[in-house]
Amino acid sequence: MNKPTLIILPGWGGNQQTWLDFIHLAEKNFEVLCIELPCFGNESCPKNVWGVEDYANFVVQKIKNIEGEKILLGHSFGGQVA
């Protein structure tokens, strides 16, 4: 049986590193993907100022090819984007 994919969207200033302990726990039950939003972690900043819809479109592009069940977990601003 395939595990569902848990997609983590950190809040402002958050990145994969800040979620690492949680990711290790969650990997027992989920395939885990932590998406770093532009300007955080390893993602470069956009050339223009982005609104929530722009961030949401960014996430859609990152996850659109993931097969099976997807669960979004958004923290703070990541929750607004989710």
Coordinates of N, CA, C and O in Angstrom, one line a residue:
M1 N 0.8 -1.2 0.0 CA 0.0 0.0 0.0 C 0.9 1.2 0.0 O 1.8 1.3 0.8
N2 N 0.6 2.2 -0.9 CA 1.3 3.4 -0.9 C 0.9 4.4 0.2 O -0.2 4.5 0.6
K3 N 1.9 5.0 0.8 CA 1.7 6.0 1.8 C 1.2 7.3 1.2 O 1.7 7.7 0.1
P4 N 0.3 8.0 1.8 CA -0.1 9.3 1.3 C 1.1 10.3 1.4 O 2.0 10.1 2.2
T5 N 1.1 11.3 0.6 CA 2.1 12.3 0.7 C 1.7 13.5 1.5 O 0.7 14.1 1.3
L6 N 2.5 13.7 2.6 CA 2.3 14.9 3.4 C 3.1 16.0 2.9 O 4.4 15.9 2.8
I7 N 2.5 17.1 2.6 CA 3.2 18.2 2.0 C 3.2 19.4 3.0 O 2.1 19.8 3.4
I8 N 4.3 19.7 3.5 CA 4.5 20.7 4.5 C 4.8 22.1 3.8 O 5.7 22.2 3.0
L9 N 4.1 23.1 4.2 CA 4.3 24.4 3.8 C 4.7 25.3 5.0 O 3.8 25.7 5.8
P10 N 6.0 25.5 5.2 CA 6.4 26.3 6.4 C 5.9 27.8 6.3 O 5.6 28.3 5.2
G11 N 5.8 28.4 7.5 CA 5.5 29.8 7.5 C 6.7 30.7 7.2 O 7.8 30.2 6.8
W12 N 6.5 32.0 7.4 CA 7.6 33.0 7.1 C 8.9 32.6 7.8 O 8.8 32.3 9.0
G13 N 9.9 32.5 7.1 CA 11.2 32.2 7.8 C 11.4 30.7 8.0 O 12.5 30.3 8.3
G14 N 10.4 29.9 7.8 CA 10.6 28.4 8.0 C 11.1 27.8 6.7 O 11.1 28.3 5.6
N15 N 11.7 26.6 6.9 CA 12.3 25.9 5.8 C 12.4 24.4 6.2 O 11.9 24.0 7.3
Q16 N 13.0 23.6 5.4 CA 13.1 22.2 5.7 C 13.9 21.9 7.0 O 13.5 21.0 7.7
Q17 N 14.9 22.7 7.2 CA 15.7 22.5 8.4 C 14.8 22.7 9.7 O 15.0 22.0 10.7
T18 N 14.0 23.7 9.7 CA 13.2 24.0 10.9 C 12.1 22.9 11.1 O 11.6 22.7 12.3
W19 N 11.8 22.1 10.1 CA 10.8 21.1 10.2 C 11.4 19.7 10.3 O 10.7 18.7 10.3
L20 N 12.8 19.6 10.3 CA 13.5 18.3 10.2 C 13.0 17.3 11.3 O 12.8 16.1 10.9
D21 N 12.9 17.7 12.5 CA 12.5 16.7 13.6 C 11.1 16.1 13.2 O 10.9 14.9 13.3
F22 N 10.2 17.0 12.9 CA 8.8 16.6 12.5 C 8.8 15.7 11.3 O 8.1 14.7 11.3
I23 N 9.6 16.0 10.3 CA 9.7 15.3 9.1 C 10.1 13.8 9.4 O 9.5 12.9 8.9
H24 N 11.1 13.7 10.3 CA 11.6 12.4 10.6 C 10.5 11.5 11.3 O 10.4 10.3 11.1
L25 N 9.7 12.2 12.1 CA 8.6 11.4 12.8 C 7.5 11.1 11.8 O 7.0 10.0 11.8
A26 N 7.2 12.0 10.9 CA 6.1 11.8 9.9 C 6.5 10.8 8.9 O 5.6 10.1 8.3
E27 N 7.7 10.6 8.6 CA 8.1 9.6 7.5 C 7.8 8.2 7.8 O 7.7 7.4 6.9
K28 N 7.4 7.9 9.1 CA 6.9 6.6 9.4 C 5.6 6.2 8.8 O 5.3 5.1 8.5
N29 N 4.8 7.3 8.5 CA 3.4 7.1 8.0 C 3.2 7.7 6.7 O 2.1 7.5 6.1
F30 N 4.0 8.6 6.3 CA 3.8 9.4 5.0 C 5.1 9.5 4.2 O 6.2 9.4 4.7
E31 N 4.9 9.7 2.9 CA 5.9 10.3 2.1 C 5.9 11.7 2.4 O 4.8 12.4 2.4
V32 N 7.0 12.4 2.7 CA 7.0 13.7 3.2 C 7.7 14.6 2.2 O 8.8 14.3 1.7
L33 N 7.1 15.7 1.8 CA 7.7 16.8 1.0 C 7.5 18.1 1.7 O 6.4 18.5 2.0
C34 N 8.6 18.7 2.0 CA 8.6 20.1 2.6 C 8.9 21.1 1.5 O 10.0 21.1 1.0
I35 N 8.0 21.9 1.2 CA 8.2 22.9 0.1 C 8.6 24.2 0.7 O 7.9 24.8 1.5
E36 N 9.8 24.6 0.4 CA 10.3 25.9 0.8 C 9.7 27.0 -0.1 O 9.9 26.9 -1.3
L37 N 9.1 27.9 0.4 CA 8.5 29.0 -0.4 C 9.6 30.0 -0.8 O 10.7 30.0 -0.2
P38 N 9.4 30.7 -1.9 CA 10.4 31.6 -2.4 C 10.9 32.6 -1.3 O 10.1 33.1 -0.5
C39 N 12.2 32.8 -1.3 CA 12.9 33.6 -0.4 C 13.3 32.9 0.9 O 13.8 33.5 1.8
F40 N 12.9 31.6 1.1 CA 13.2 30.9 2.3 C 13.9 29.6 1.9 O 13.6 29.0 0.9
G41 N 14.9 29.2 2.7 CA 15.6 28.0 2.4 C 16.4 28.2 1.1 O 17.1 29.2 0.9
N42 N 16.3 27.2 0.2 CA 17.0 27.2 -1.0 C 16.3 27.8 -2.2 O 16.8 27.8 -3.3
E43 N 15.1 28.3 -2.0 CA 14.3 28.9 -3.1 C 14.7 30.4 -3.2 O 14.7 31.2 -2.3
S44 N 15.0 30.8 -4.5 CA 15.3 32.2 -4.7 C 14.1 33.1 -4.6 O 12.9 32.6 -4.7
C45 N 14.3 34.3 -4.5 CA 13.2 35.3 -4.3 C 12.6 35.6 -5.7 O 13.3 35.7 -6.7
P46 N 11.3 35.9 -5.8 CA 10.7 36.3 -7.0 C 11.2 37.7 -7.4 O 11.6 38.5 -6.5
K47 N 11.1 38.0 -8.7 CA 11.5 39.4 -9.1 C 10.5 40.5 -8.7 O 10.9 41.6 -8.6
N48 N 9.2 40.1 -8.5 CA 8.2 41.0 -8.2 C 7.7 40.6 -6.8 O 8.0 39.6 -6.3
V49 N 6.9 41.5 -6.2 CA 6.2 41.2 -4.9 C 5.1 40.3 -5.2 O 4.3 40.5 -6.1
W50 N 5.0 39.2 -4.4 CA 4.0 38.2 -4.6 C 2.9 38.3 -3.6 O 3.2 38.7 -2.4
G51 N 1.7 37.9 -4.0 CA 0.6 37.8 -3.1 C 0.3 36.3 -2.8 O 1.0 35.5 -3.3
V52 N -0.6 36.1 -2.0 CA -1.0 34.7 -1.6 C -1.2 33.8 -2.8 O -0.8 32.7 -2.9
E53 N -2.0 34.3 -3.8 CA -2.3 33.5 -5.0 C -1.0 33.1 -5.7 O -1.0 32.0 -6.2
D54 N -0.1 34.0 -5.8 CA 1.2 33.7 -6.5 C 1.9 32.5 -5.7 O 2.4 31.6 -6.4
Y55 N 1.9 32.6 -4.4 CA 2.6 31.5 -3.7 C 1.8 30.2 -3.8 O 2.4 29.1 -4.0
A56 N 0.5 30.3 -3.9 CA -0.4 29.1 -4.1 C -0.1 28.5 -5.4 O 0.0 27.3 -5.6
N57 N 0.0 29.3 -6.5 CA 0.4 28.8 -7.8 C 1.7 28.1 -7.8 O 1.9 27.1 -8.5
F58 N 2.7 28.7 -7.1 CA 4.0 28.1 -7.0 C 3.9 26.7 -6.4 O 4.5 25.7 -6.9
V59 N 3.1 26.5 -5.3 CA 2.9 25.2 -4.7 C 2.2 24.3 -5.6 O 2.6 23.1 -5.8
V60 N 1.2 24.7 -6.3 CA 0.5 23.9 -7.3 C 1.5 23.3 -8.3 O 1.5 22.1 -8.6
Q61 N 2.4 24.1 -8.8 CA 3.3 23.7 -9.8 C 4.3 22.6 -9.2 O 4.7 21.7 -9.9
K62 N 4.6 22.8 -7.9 CA 5.5 21.8 -7.2 C 4.8 20.5 -7.0 O 5.5 19.4 -7.0
I63 N 3.5 20.4 -6.8 CA 2.9 19.2 -6.4 C 2.0 18.6 -7.5 O 1.5 17.5 -7.3
K64 N 1.8 19.2 -8.6 CA 0.8 18.7 -9.6 C 1.1 17.4 -10.1 O 0.2 16.7 -10.5
N65 N 2.3 16.9 -10.1 CA 2.6 15.6 -10.7 C 2.7 14.5 -9.6 O 3.1 13.4 -9.9
I66 N 2.4 14.8 -8.4 CA 2.5 13.8 -7.3 C 1.2 12.9 -7.4 O 0.1 13.4 -7.4
E67 N 1.4 11.7 -7.5 CA 0.3 10.7 -7.6 C -0.2 10.4 -6.3 O 0.5 10.5 -5.3
G68 N -1.5 10.0 -6.2 CA -2.1 9.5 -5.0 C -2.6 10.6 -4.1 O -2.7 11.7 -4.4
E69 N -2.9 10.1 -2.8 CA -3.4 11.0 -1.8 C -2.4 12.0 -1.4 O -1.2 11.7 -1.1
K70 N -2.8 13.3 -1.3 CA -2.0 14.4 -0.9 C -2.6 15.1 0.3 O -3.8 15.4 0.3
I71 N -1.8 15.4 1.3 CA -2.3 16.1 2.5 C -1.4 17.3 2.7 O -0.2 17.2 2.7
L72 N -2.1 18.5 2.7 CA -1.3 19.7 2.9 C -1.3 20.1 4.4 O -2.4 20.1 5.1
L73 N -0.1 20.4 4.9 CA 0.0 20.9 6.3 C 0.7 22.2 6.2 O 1.9 22.3 5.8
G74 N 0.0 23.3 6.5 CA 0.5 24.6 6.4 C 0.6 25.3 7.7 O -0.3 25.2 8.5
H75 N 1.8 25.8 8.0 CA 2.0 26.5 9.3 C 2.0 28.0 9.0 O 2.7 28.5 8.1
S76 N 1.3 28.8 9.8 CA 1.2 30.2 9.7 C 0.9 30.6 8.2 O -0.1 30.3 7.7
F77 N 1.8 31.4 7.6 CA 1.6 31.8 6.2 C 1.5 30.6 5.3 O 0.7 30.7 4.3
G78 N 2.2 29.5 5.6 CA 2.0 28.3 4.8 C 0.5 27.8 4.8 O 0.0 27.2 3.9
G79 N -0.1 28.0 6.0 CA -1.5 27.6 6.1 C -2.4 28.5 5.2 O -3.4 28.0 4.6
Q80 N -2.1 29.8 5.2 CA -2.8 30.7 4.3 C -2.7 30.2 2.8 O -3.6 30.2 2.1
V81 N -1.5 29.9 2.5 CA -1.2 29.4 1.1 C -1.9 28.1 0.8 O -2.5 28.0 -0.3
A82 N -1.9 27.2 1.8 CA -2.6 25.9 1.6 C -4.1 26.2 1.4 O -4.7 25.5 0.6

